[in-house]
mmCIF file of C-alpha atoms and ligand atoms in Angstrom:
data_model
loop_
_atom_site.group_PDB
_atom_site.id
_atom_site.type_symbol
_atom_site.label_atom_id
_atom_site.label_comp_id
_atom_site.label_asym_id
_atom_site.label_seq_id
_atom_site.Cartn_x
_atom_site.Cartn_y
_atom_site.Cartn_z
ATOM 1 C CA MET A 1136 0.043 -0.002 -0.317
ATOM 2 C CA GLU A 1137 1.130 3.754 -0.911
ATOM 3 C CA ILE A 1138 2.278 5.621 2.127
ATOM 4 C CA THR A 1139 0.968 9.684 0.957
ATOM 5 C CA LYS A 1140 -0.186 10.463 4.550
ATOM 6 C CA VAL A 1141 0.463 9.557 7.831
ATOM 7 C CA GLY A 1142 -1.033 10.325 11.163
ATOM 8 C CA VAL A 1143 0.795 11.351 13.927
ATOM 9 C CA LEU A 1144 -0.850 10.595 18.089
ATOM 10 C CA GLY A 1145 0.526 12.962 20.168
ATOM 11 C CA CYS A 1146 2.998 16.455 19.640
ATOM 12 C CA GLY A 1147 5.699 15.900 22.697
ATOM 13 C CA LEU A 1148 9.358 14.730 22.906
ATOM 14 C CA MET A 1149 8.628 11.234 20.430
ATOM 15 C CA GLY A 1150 5.349 12.964 18.790
ATOM 16 C CA HIS A 1151 7.173 16.150 17.619
ATOM 17 C CA GLY A 1152 10.321 14.052 16.175
ATOM 18 C CA ILE A 1153 7.615 12.164 14.398
ATOM 19 C CA THR A 1154 6.011 14.372 12.748
ATOM 20 C CA GLN A 1155 9.592 16.397 11.809
ATOM 21 C CA ILE A 1156 11.425 13.232 10.324
ATOM 22 C CA CYS A 1157 7.824 11.734 8.426
ATOM 23 C CA ALA A 1158 7.526 15.301 7.038
ATOM 24 C CA GLN A 1159 10.481 15.577 5.899
ATOM 25 C CA GLY A 1160 10.233 12.326 4.371
ATOM 26 C CA GLY A 1161 8.286 13.607 1.867
ATOM 27 C CA TRP A 1162 4.754 12.849 3.765
ATOM 28 C CA GLU A 1163 2.252 14.547 4.751
ATOM 29 C CA VAL A 1164 1.242 14.590 7.900
ATOM 30 C CA VAL A 1165 -1.045 15.592 10.491
ATOM 31 C CA VAL A 1166 -0.345 15.844 13.969
ATOM 32 C CA ARG A 1167 -3.068 15.583 16.961
ATOM 33 C CA GLU A 1168 -3.031 16.433 20.393
ATOM 34 C CA VAL A 1169 -5.134 17.216 23.310
ATOM 35 C CA SER A 1170 -4.082 21.060 23.952
ATOM 36 C CA GLN A 1171 -3.780 23.952 21.716
ATOM 37 C CA GLU A 1172 -0.847 24.728 24.120
ATOM 38 C CA LYS A 1173 1.228 21.178 24.174
ATOM 39 C CA LEU A 1174 0.523 21.737 19.336
ATOM 40 C CA ASP A 1175 1.916 25.292 20.154
ATOM 41 C CA GLY A 1176 5.207 23.561 21.965
ATOM 42 C CA GLY A 1177 6.143 20.336 19.557
ATOM 43 C CA ILE A 1178 5.250 22.402 16.107
ATOM 44 C CA GLY A 1179 7.599 25.660 17.732
ATOM 45 C CA LYS A 1180 10.190 22.419 18.947
ATOM 46 C CA ILE A 1181 10.158 21.332 14.685
ATOM 47 C CA SER A 1182 10.001 25.176 14.045
ATOM 48 C CA LYS A 1183 12.769 26.047 16.020
ATOM 49 C CA GLN A 1184 15.234 22.761 14.308
ATOM 50 C CA LEU A 1185 14.325 23.729 10.739
ATOM 51 C CA ALA A 1186 15.446 27.622 11.114
ATOM 52 C CA ARG A 1187 18.601 26.283 12.942
ATOM 53 C CA ALA A 1188 19.513 23.487 10.516
ATOM 54 C CA VAL A 1189 18.268 26.333 6.898
ATOM 55 C CA GLU A 1190 20.731 28.195 9.692
ATOM 56 C CA LYS A 1191 23.614 26.553 9.037
ATOM 57 C CA GLY A 1192 22.956 25.699 4.943
ATOM 58 C CA LYS A 1193 22.349 22.597 6.228
ATOM 59 C CA LEU A 1194 18.846 23.034 4.902
ATOM 60 C CA GLU A 1195 16.860 25.364 1.865
ATOM 61 C CA GLN A 1196 14.247 28.049 3.638
ATOM 62 C CA ALA A 1197 11.678 26.748 0.442
ATOM 63 C CA ASP A 1198 12.385 23.325 2.180
ATOM 64 C CA ALA A 1199 11.492 24.182 5.823
ATOM 65 C CA ASP A 1200 8.970 26.334 4.004
ATOM 66 C CA GLY A 1201 7.953 22.655 2.085
ATOM 67 C CA VAL A 1202 7.906 20.348 5.794
ATOM 68 C CA LEU A 1203 6.034 23.157 7.859
ATOM 69 C CA ALA A 1204 3.339 22.856 5.553
ATOM 70 C CA ARG A 1205 2.843 19.637 4.937
ATOM 71 C CA ILE A 1206 2.029 19.639 8.456
ATOM 72 C CA GLN A 1207 -1.770 19.680 9.682
ATOM 73 C CA PRO A 1208 -2.050 20.128 13.736
ATOM 74 C CA THR A 1209 -5.213 19.661 15.198
ATOM 75 C CA LEU A 1210 -7.081 19.028 18.074
ATOM 76 C CA ASP A 1211 -9.495 16.780 16.693
ATOM 77 C CA CYS A 1212 -9.234 13.003 15.947
ATOM 78 C CA SER A 1213 -11.779 12.524 12.825
ATOM 79 C CA ASP A 1214 -9.152 14.701 10.363
ATOM 80 C CA LEU A 1215 -6.945 11.137 10.753
ATOM 81 C CA GLY A 1216 -9.653 9.823 8.515
ATOM 82 C CA GLU A 1217 -7.796 10.043 4.610
ATOM 83 C CA CYS A 1218 -4.670 8.725 7.287
ATOM 84 C CA ASP A 1219 -2.962 5.541 5.543
ATOM 85 C CA LEU A 1220 -0.566 4.936 9.054
ATOM 86 C CA VAL A 1221 -1.200 6.469 12.269
ATOM 87 C CA ILE A 1222 1.949 6.199 14.328
ATOM 88 C CA GLU A 1223 0.838 7.023 18.110
ATOM 89 C CA ALA A 1224 3.354 8.475 20.787
ATOM 90 C CA ILE A 1225 1.172 9.804 23.829
ATOM 91 C CA THR A 1226 1.505 9.269 27.219
ATOM 92 C CA GLU A 1227 2.838 5.395 28.411
ATOM 93 C CA ASP A 1228 -0.327 4.394 29.908
ATOM 94 C CA LEU A 1229 -2.126 1.752 28.060
ATOM 95 C CA GLU A 1230 -5.119 2.214 29.191
ATOM 96 C CA LEU A 1231 -4.612 5.965 28.092
ATOM 97 C CA LYS A 1232 -3.290 3.909 25.202
ATOM 98 C CA LEU A 1233 -6.056 1.647 24.641
ATOM 99 C CA GLU A 1234 -8.910 4.217 24.730
ATOM 100 C CA MET A 1235 -7.208 6.192 21.996
ATOM 101 C CA TRP A 1236 -6.930 3.437 19.345
ATOM 102 C CA LYS A 1237 -10.732 2.210 20.167
ATOM 103 C CA GLU A 1238 -11.711 6.480 19.517
ATOM 104 C CA VAL A 1239 -8.650 6.642 15.856
ATOM 105 C CA ASP A 1240 -9.855 2.979 14.731
ATOM 106 C CA ALA A 1241 -13.521 4.055 14.319
ATOM 107 C CA ILE A 1242 -12.912 7.193 12.043
ATOM 108 C CA ALA A 1243 -9.655 5.663 10.092
ATOM 109 C CA LYS A 1244 -10.281 4.192 6.502
ATOM 110 C CA GLN A 1245 -10.286 0.149 6.119
ATOM 111 C CA ASP A 1246 -7.715 -0.718 5.401
ATOM 112 C CA ALA A 1247 -4.959 1.982 7.058
ATOM 113 C CA TYR A 1248 -2.379 0.795 9.400
ATOM 114 C CA PHE A 1249 -1.955 1.494 12.652
ATOM 115 C CA ALA A 1250 1.581 1.874 14.774
ATOM 116 C CA THR A 1251 3.121 2.334 18.072
ATOM 117 C CA ASN A 1252 5.792 4.066 19.491
ATOM 118 C CA THR A 1253 5.349 2.363 22.710
ATOM 119 C CA SER A 1254 8.489 2.061 24.883
ATOM 120 C CA SER A 1255 7.995 -1.405 26.617
ATOM 121 C CA LEU A 1256 4.108 -1.851 26.580
ATOM 122 C CA SER A 1257 2.971 -4.293 24.802
ATOM 123 C CA VAL A 1258 1.781 -4.442 20.907
ATOM 124 C CA ALA A 1259 -0.340 -7.006 21.065
ATOM 125 C CA ASP A 1260 -2.251 -5.605 23.246
ATOM 126 C CA GLN A 1261 -3.142 -2.419 22.228
ATOM 127 C CA ALA A 1262 -3.358 -4.386 18.628
ATOM 128 C CA ALA A 1263 -6.804 -7.006 20.102
ATOM 129 C CA VAL A 1264 -8.915 -3.124 21.549
ATOM 130 C CA THR A 1265 -9.010 -2.492 17.444
ATOM 131 C CA SER A 1266 -10.565 -3.964 14.300
ATOM 132 C CA ARG A 1267 -7.074 -4.904 12.394
ATOM 133 C CA PRO A 1268 -4.797 -6.766 14.199
ATOM 134 C CA GLU A 1269 -2.845 -7.879 11.467
ATOM 135 C CA ARG A 1270 -2.209 -3.441 10.102
ATOM 136 C CA PHE A 1271 -0.684 -3.080 13.487
ATOM 137 C CA LEU A 1272 2.624 -3.235 14.537
ATOM 138 C CA GLY A 1273 5.058 -1.321 16.539
ATOM 139 C CA LEU A 1274 7.774 0.938 15.599
ATOM 140 C CA HIS A 1275 10.007 2.483 18.442
ATOM 141 C CA PHE A 1276 11.500 5.681 17.398
ATOM 142 C CA PHE A 1277 14.255 7.009 19.746
ATOM 143 C CA ASN A 1278 15.027 10.333 21.657
ATOM 144 C CA PRO A 1279 16.108 12.444 19.025
ATOM 145 C CA ALA A 1280 13.762 10.666 16.890
ATOM 146 C CA GLN A 1281 15.452 13.258 14.681
ATOM 147 C CA VAL A 1282 19.388 12.441 14.878
ATOM 148 C CA MET A 1283 18.524 9.141 16.098
ATOM 149 C CA PRO A 1284 19.904 6.454 13.993
ATOM 150 C CA LEU A 1285 17.617 3.251 15.296
ATOM 151 C CA LEU A 1286 13.741 2.018 14.121
ATOM 152 C CA GLU A 1287 12.777 -0.990 16.320
ATOM 153 C CA VAL A 1288 10.509 -2.907 14.277
ATOM 154 C CA VAL A 1289 7.975 -4.770 16.211
ATOM 155 C CA ARG A 1290 6.331 -7.631 14.971
ATOM 156 C CA ALA A 1291 3.458 -9.069 17.157
ATOM 157 C CA GLU A 1292 2.059 -12.129 17.172
ATOM 158 C CA GLY A 1293 -0.895 -10.986 15.012
ATOM 159 C CA THR A 1294 0.983 -8.496 12.729
ATOM 160 C CA GLY A 1295 1.189 -9.252 9.506
ATOM 161 C CA ASP A 1296 3.521 -9.978 6.362
ATOM 162 C CA ASP A 1297 2.559 -6.793 4.679
ATOM 163 C CA ALA A 1298 2.360 -4.753 8.117
ATOM 164 C CA ALA A 1299 5.931 -5.628 8.749
ATOM 165 C CA ARG A 1300 7.147 -4.985 5.789
ATOM 166 C CA LEU A 1301 5.922 -1.826 5.581
ATOM 167 C CA GLY A 1302 7.871 -0.781 8.997
ATOM 168 C CA PHE A 1303 10.844 -2.082 7.064
ATOM 169 C CA GLU A 1304 10.621 0.338 4.199
ATOM 170 C CA LEU A 1305 9.052 2.954 6.257
ATOM 171 C CA GLY A 1306 12.856 2.954 7.946
ATOM 172 C CA GLU A 1307 14.610 2.631 4.688
ATOM 173 C CA LYS A 1308 12.854 5.682 3.580
ATOM 174 C CA LEU A 1309 12.793 7.732 6.323
ATOM 175 C CA GLY A 1310 16.576 7.053 6.732
ATOM 176 C CA LYS A 1311 16.883 5.074 9.970
ATOM 177 C CA THR A 1312 18.525 1.468 10.611
ATOM 178 C CA THR A 1313 16.344 -0.902 11.666
ATOM 179 C CA VAL A 1314 16.119 -4.210 13.865
ATOM 180 C CA ALA A 1315 13.133 -6.945 14.183
ATOM 181 C CA ALA A 1316 11.960 -6.785 18.256
ATOM 182 C CA ARG A 1317 10.240 -9.435 19.554
ATOM 183 C CA ASP A 1318 6.950 -8.131 22.016
ATOM 184 C CA ASN A 1319 8.785 -8.690 24.510
ATOM 185 C CA ARG A 1320 9.267 -5.025 27.250
ATOM 186 C CA GLY A 1321 11.437 -3.534 26.590
ATOM 187 C CA PHE A 1322 11.890 -4.578 22.942
ATOM 188 C CA ILE A 1323 15.723 -5.368 21.816
ATOM 189 C CA VAL A 1324 17.396 -1.846 23.775
ATOM 190 C CA ASN A 1325 15.494 -0.673 26.686
ATOM 191 C CA ARG A 1326 15.438 -4.622 28.156
ATOM 192 C CA LEU A 1327 19.457 -3.699 27.917
ATOM 193 C CA LEU A 1328 19.382 0.248 28.354
ATOM 194 C CA VAL A 1329 16.219 0.718 30.989
ATOM 195 C CA PRO A 1330 18.243 -1.723 33.864
ATOM 196 C CA TYR A 1331 22.063 0.185 33.095
ATOM 197 C CA MET A 1332 20.041 3.459 33.626
ATOM 198 C CA LEU A 1333 18.042 2.916 36.992
ATOM 199 C CA ASP A 1334 22.105 0.150 38.056
ATOM 200 C CA ALA A 1335 23.476 3.950 38.535
ATOM 201 C CA ILE A 1336 20.787 5.965 40.552
ATOM 202 C CA ARG A 1337 21.054 3.178 42.492
ATOM 203 C CA ALA A 1338 25.633 3.515 42.227
ATOM 204 C CA HIS A 1339 24.424 7.414 42.811
ATOM 205 C CA GLU A 1340 22.886 6.590 45.701
ATOM 206 C CA GLN A 1341 25.124 3.720 47.381
ATOM 207 C CA GLY A 1342 27.740 6.350 47.136
ATOM 208 C CA VAL A 1343 29.606 4.944 44.340
ATOM 209 C CA GLY A 1344 29.855 8.385 42.445
ATOM 210 C CA SER A 1345 28.785 11.598 42.268
ATOM 211 C CA ILE A 1346 26.571 12.849 39.729
ATOM 212 C CA GLU A 1347 28.592 14.410 37.983
ATOM 213 C CA ASP A 1348 31.227 11.591 38.752
ATOM 214 C CA ILE A 1349 29.018 9.091 36.718
ATOM 215 C CA ASP A 1350 28.274 10.447 33.929
ATOM 216 C CA THR A 1351 31.630 11.498 33.283
ATOM 217 C CA GLY A 1352 32.813 8.255 34.205
ATOM 218 C CA MET A 1353 31.209 6.240 31.425
ATOM 219 C CA LYS A 1354 31.171 8.520 28.680
ATOM 220 C CA ALA A 1355 35.057 8.296 29.251
ATOM 221 C CA GLY A 1356 35.217 4.824 30.279
ATOM 222 C CA ALA A 1357 33.063 3.772 27.494
ATOM 223 C CA SER A 1358 32.239 6.534 25.168
ATOM 224 C CA HIS A 1359 28.797 7.074 25.558
ATOM 225 C CA PRO A 1360 27.645 10.336 24.027
ATOM 226 C CA MET A 1361 26.337 10.645 27.533
ATOM 227 C CA GLY A 1362 26.364 9.519 31.344
ATOM 228 C CA PRO A 1363 23.364 6.808 32.494
ATOM 229 C CA LEU A 1364 22.611 9.669 35.314
ATOM 230 C CA THR A 1365 22.083 12.986 32.100
ATOM 231 C CA LEU A 1366 20.682 9.702 29.457
ATOM 232 C CA ALA A 1367 17.510 9.323 32.422
ATOM 233 C CA ASP A 1368 17.154 13.135 32.632
ATOM 234 C CA PHE A 1369 16.711 13.566 28.644
ATOM 235 C CA VAL A 1370 14.347 10.382 28.311
ATOM 236 C CA GLY A 1371 12.101 11.609 30.694
ATOM 237 C CA LEU A 1372 12.306 10.514 34.453
ATOM 238 C CA ASP A 1373 8.214 10.749 34.289
ATOM 239 C CA THR A 1374 8.753 7.699 30.831
ATOM 240 C CA LEU A 1375 11.367 6.169 32.610
ATOM 241 C CA ALA A 1376 9.663 5.656 35.716
ATOM 242 C CA LEU A 1377 6.429 4.091 33.783
ATOM 243 C CA ILE A 1378 9.167 1.938 31.766
ATOM 244 C CA ALA A 1379 10.295 1.096 35.308
ATOM 245 C CA ASP A 1380 7.380 -0.119 36.414
ATOM 246 C CA VAL A 1381 6.225 -2.194 33.141
ATOM 247 C CA MET A 1382 9.592 -4.170 32.861
ATOM 248 C CA HIS A 1383 9.669 -4.449 36.529
ATOM 249 C CA GLU A 1384 5.901 -6.288 36.498
ATOM 250 C CA ALA A 1385 6.013 -7.952 33.323
ATOM 251 C CA TYR A 1386 10.096 -9.338 34.672
ATOM 252 C CA ALA A 1387 9.933 -9.563 38.019
ATOM 253 C CA GLU A 1388 13.252 -9.149 38.261
ATOM 254 C CA GLU A 1389 15.008 -6.532 41.213
ATOM 255 C CA ARG A 1390 17.155 -5.004 38.386
ATOM 256 C CA PHE A 1391 13.594 -3.713 37.095
ATOM 257 C CA ALA A 1392 12.399 -1.439 40.341
ATOM 258 C CA ALA A 1393 13.183 2.395 40.059
ATOM 259 C CA PRO A 1394 14.917 3.200 42.445
ATOM 260 C CA PRO A 1395 13.444 5.375 45.798
ATOM 261 C CA THR A 1396 15.019 8.413 44.307
ATOM 262 C CA LEU A 1397 14.372 8.050 40.841
ATOM 263 C CA THR A 1398 10.207 7.854 42.445
ATOM 264 C CA ARG A 1399 10.854 10.766 44.670
ATOM 265 C CA LEU A 1400 12.216 12.789 41.982
ATOM 266 C CA VAL A 1401 8.940 11.901 39.569
ATOM 267 C CA GLU A 1402 6.647 12.782 42.954
ATOM 268 C CA ALA A 1403 7.650 16.158 42.815
ATOM 269 C CA GLY A 1404 7.252 16.653 39.764
ATOM 270 C CA HIS A 1405 10.789 17.180 38.729
ATOM 271 C CA TYR A 1406 10.884 15.481 35.310
ATOM 272 C CA GLY A 1407 14.574 16.320 33.911
ATOM 273 C CA ARG A 1408 15.146 17.720 31.241
ATOM 274 C CA LYS A 1409 11.695 18.675 30.110
ATOM 275 C CA SER A 1410 10.876 20.346 33.133
ATOM 276 C CA GLY A 1411 14.137 22.295 33.624
ATOM 277 C CA GLN A 1412 15.262 19.675 37.094
ATOM 278 C CA GLY A 1413 16.281 15.820 37.747
ATOM 279 C CA PHE A 1414 19.556 14.632 38.599
ATOM 280 C CA TYR A 1415 20.649 18.622 37.155
ATOM 281 C CA ASP A 1416 19.399 22.231 36.982
ATOM 282 C CA TYR A 1417 18.753 23.046 32.957
ATOM 283 C CA SER A 1418 17.956 26.331 34.261
ATOM 284 C CA GLY A 1419 21.510 28.095 34.106
ATOM 285 C CA GLU A 1420 24.270 28.544 30.665
ATOM 286 C CA ARG A 1421 25.019 24.973 31.630
ATOM 287 C CA PRO A 1422 23.934 22.166 33.395
ATOM 288 C CA GLU A 1423 24.262 21.581 37.235
ATOM 289 C CA PRO A 1424 24.449 18.680 39.433
ATOM 290 C CA VAL A 1425 21.289 18.859 42.443
ATOM 291 C CA GLU A 1426 22.210 18.433 45.869
ATOM 292 C CA LEU A 1427 20.728 14.468 45.921
ATOM 293 C CA ASP A 1428 19.188 13.687 49.909
ATOM 294 C CA ALA A 1429 21.051 10.724 50.690
HETATM 295 N N1 CAA B 1513 16.459 17.160 17.797
HETATM 296 C C1 CAA B 1513 17.186 17.938 16.097
HETATM 297 N N2 CAA B 1513 17.673 17.963 15.841
HETATM 298 C C2 CAA B 1513 18.975 17.433 17.559
HETATM 299 C C3 CAA B 1513 18.263 17.466 18.180
HETATM 300 C C4 CAA B 1513 17.242 17.521 18.800
HETATM 301 N N3 CAA B 1513 16.143 17.193 19.995
HETATM 302 N N4 CAA B 1513 19.717 17.701 19.546
HETATM 303 C C5 CAA B 1513 20.123 17.380 18.589
HETATM 304 N N5 CAA B 1513 20.076 17.390 17.235
HETATM 305 C C6 CAA B 1513 20.951 17.489 16.205
HETATM 306 C C7 CAA B 1513 22.465 18.705 16.450
HETATM 307 O O1 CAA B 1513 21.552 20.100 15.555
HETATM 308 C C8 CAA B 1513 23.450 18.029 15.743
HETATM 309 O O2 CAA B 1513 23.513 18.672 14.470
HETATM 310 P P1 CAA B 1513 24.438 18.980 13.585
HETATM 311 O O3 CAA B 1513 25.474 17.639 13.212
HETATM 312 O O4 CAA B 1513 23.331 18.349 12.057
HETATM 313 O O5 CAA B 1513 25.154 20.319 13.022
HETATM 314 C C9 CAA B 1513 23.476 16.396 16.158
HETATM 315 O O6 CAA B 1513 22.015 17.164 16.196
HETATM 316 C C10 CAA B 1513 24.129 17.010 17.655
HETATM 317 O O7 CAA B 1513 23.775 17.812 17.979
HETATM 318 P P2 CAA B 1513 24.811 19.088 18.893
HETATM 319 O O8 CAA B 1513 26.031 18.470 18.407
HETATM 320 O O9 CAA B 1513 23.642 19.309 19.852
HETATM 321 O O10 CAA B 1513 25.954 17.739 20.904
HETATM 322 P P3 CAA B 1513 25.340 16.504 20.888
HETATM 323 O O11 CAA B 1513 26.787 16.044 19.573
HETATM 324 O O12 CAA B 1513 25.622 16.236 22.138
HETATM 325 O O13 CAA B 1513 24.212 15.849 19.741
HETATM 326 C C11 CAA B 1513 23.143 13.658 21.461
HETATM 327 C C12 CAA B 1513 23.309 15.723 21.234
HETATM 328 C C13 CAA B 1513 22.336 13.511 20.034
HETATM 329 C C14 CAA B 1513 21.302 14.271 21.970
HETATM 330 C C15 CAA B 1513 24.053 13.336 21.580
HETATM 331 O O14 CAA B 1513 23.615 13.108 22.732
HETATM 332 C C16 CAA B 1513 23.214 11.433 22.205
HETATM 333 O O15 CAA B 1513 23.461 10.800 21.338
HETATM 334 N N6 CAA B 1513 22.779 11.661 22.864
HETATM 335 C C17 CAA B 1513 22.405 10.549 23.942
HETATM 336 C C18 CAA B 1513 20.611 9.627 23.061
HETATM 337 C C19 CAA B 1513 19.905 8.347 23.407
HETATM 338 O O16 CAA B 1513 20.568 7.469 23.729
HETATM 339 N N7 CAA B 1513 18.868 8.322 22.847
HETATM 340 C C20 CAA B 1513 18.205 6.889 22.962
HETATM 341 C C21 CAA B 1513 17.216 7.697 24.943
HETATM 342 S S1 CAA B 1513 16.553 5.914 25.169
HETATM 343 C C22 CAA B 1513 14.991 5.610 24.669
HETATM 344 O O17 CAA B 1513 14.118 7.295 23.269
HETATM 345 C C23 CAA B 1513 14.018 5.078 24.298
HETATM 346 C C24 CAA B 1513 12.494 4.808 24.391
HETATM 347 O O18 CAA B 1513 12.008 4.696 25.245
HETATM 348 C C25 CAA B 1513 13.544 4.999 26.403
#
């Protein structure tokens, strides 16, 4: 099936990036949010990134204008009715996703494909509440979606061959490296990356090193682009805690349990970079590590 119009549900951290790369890939994109403020925030980030690319000479102004013109922001789910593929990137909450899929299933074209960008929830559980499990797959992008090369293509129990093929073709069109992942909690990358970030938090709790030294250690000692605590802030501590809970329940292994510091920070509304504070304070010129209670 030829894709001409893509729908994206959610214009937050992941949704705005997916919207941008799909529009840059040449597709018309309808992006839906639940509030004008969130919609404006996501579209504002896309405009800023396109402007920066033009400034750097990496993109012509006319092409940047073309990308923005292909994006239709909306608050109305029924605007997704003509989309050939709908990708969801809303909050990592199964109940919310199931409600949303039921709504979208009722208005989407009969032959439209659905994809979830979930980091940790079951693809099959989401497919099951729609009328099209064979057209449902997981497409897991990484943050920032505009930069990170990987796309995990997740085939659930009922995903058909056409849908799986569509996932790999879409990745290729977007210039992503694709890998096939099974529909287990966390797929490949988060299965390995989440316990690593949680372990870094536990290492800090146990006094192994300061926030900065743990991050510097993994950057300089293992050539990671970001240290694990910076990365946790970057992913979003609220999202990390939700993923940890899902994986802990699924695997019943202590290494997936959210450490007390993570729970405390989330309860205090410190979600990392997006809220201005997490393991670091982002209000100044450069991020400063926060003094955390023992
Ligand atoms: N949107 C668009 N472009 C961005 C961007 C963003 N949010 N952030 C950075 N970039 C671009 C910059 O414009 C720059 O582009 P050019 O090379 O064309 O100039 C390029 O990326 C490099 O950026 P910077 O020079 O500003 O900074 P950097 O070299 O430190 O790279 C980074 C930034 C790409 C984020 C890098 O630090 C990195 O790779 N970090 C690790 C990120 C990571 O591990 N992501 C996965 C998170 S886990 C996940 O997503 C899974 C999940 O489900 C939780």
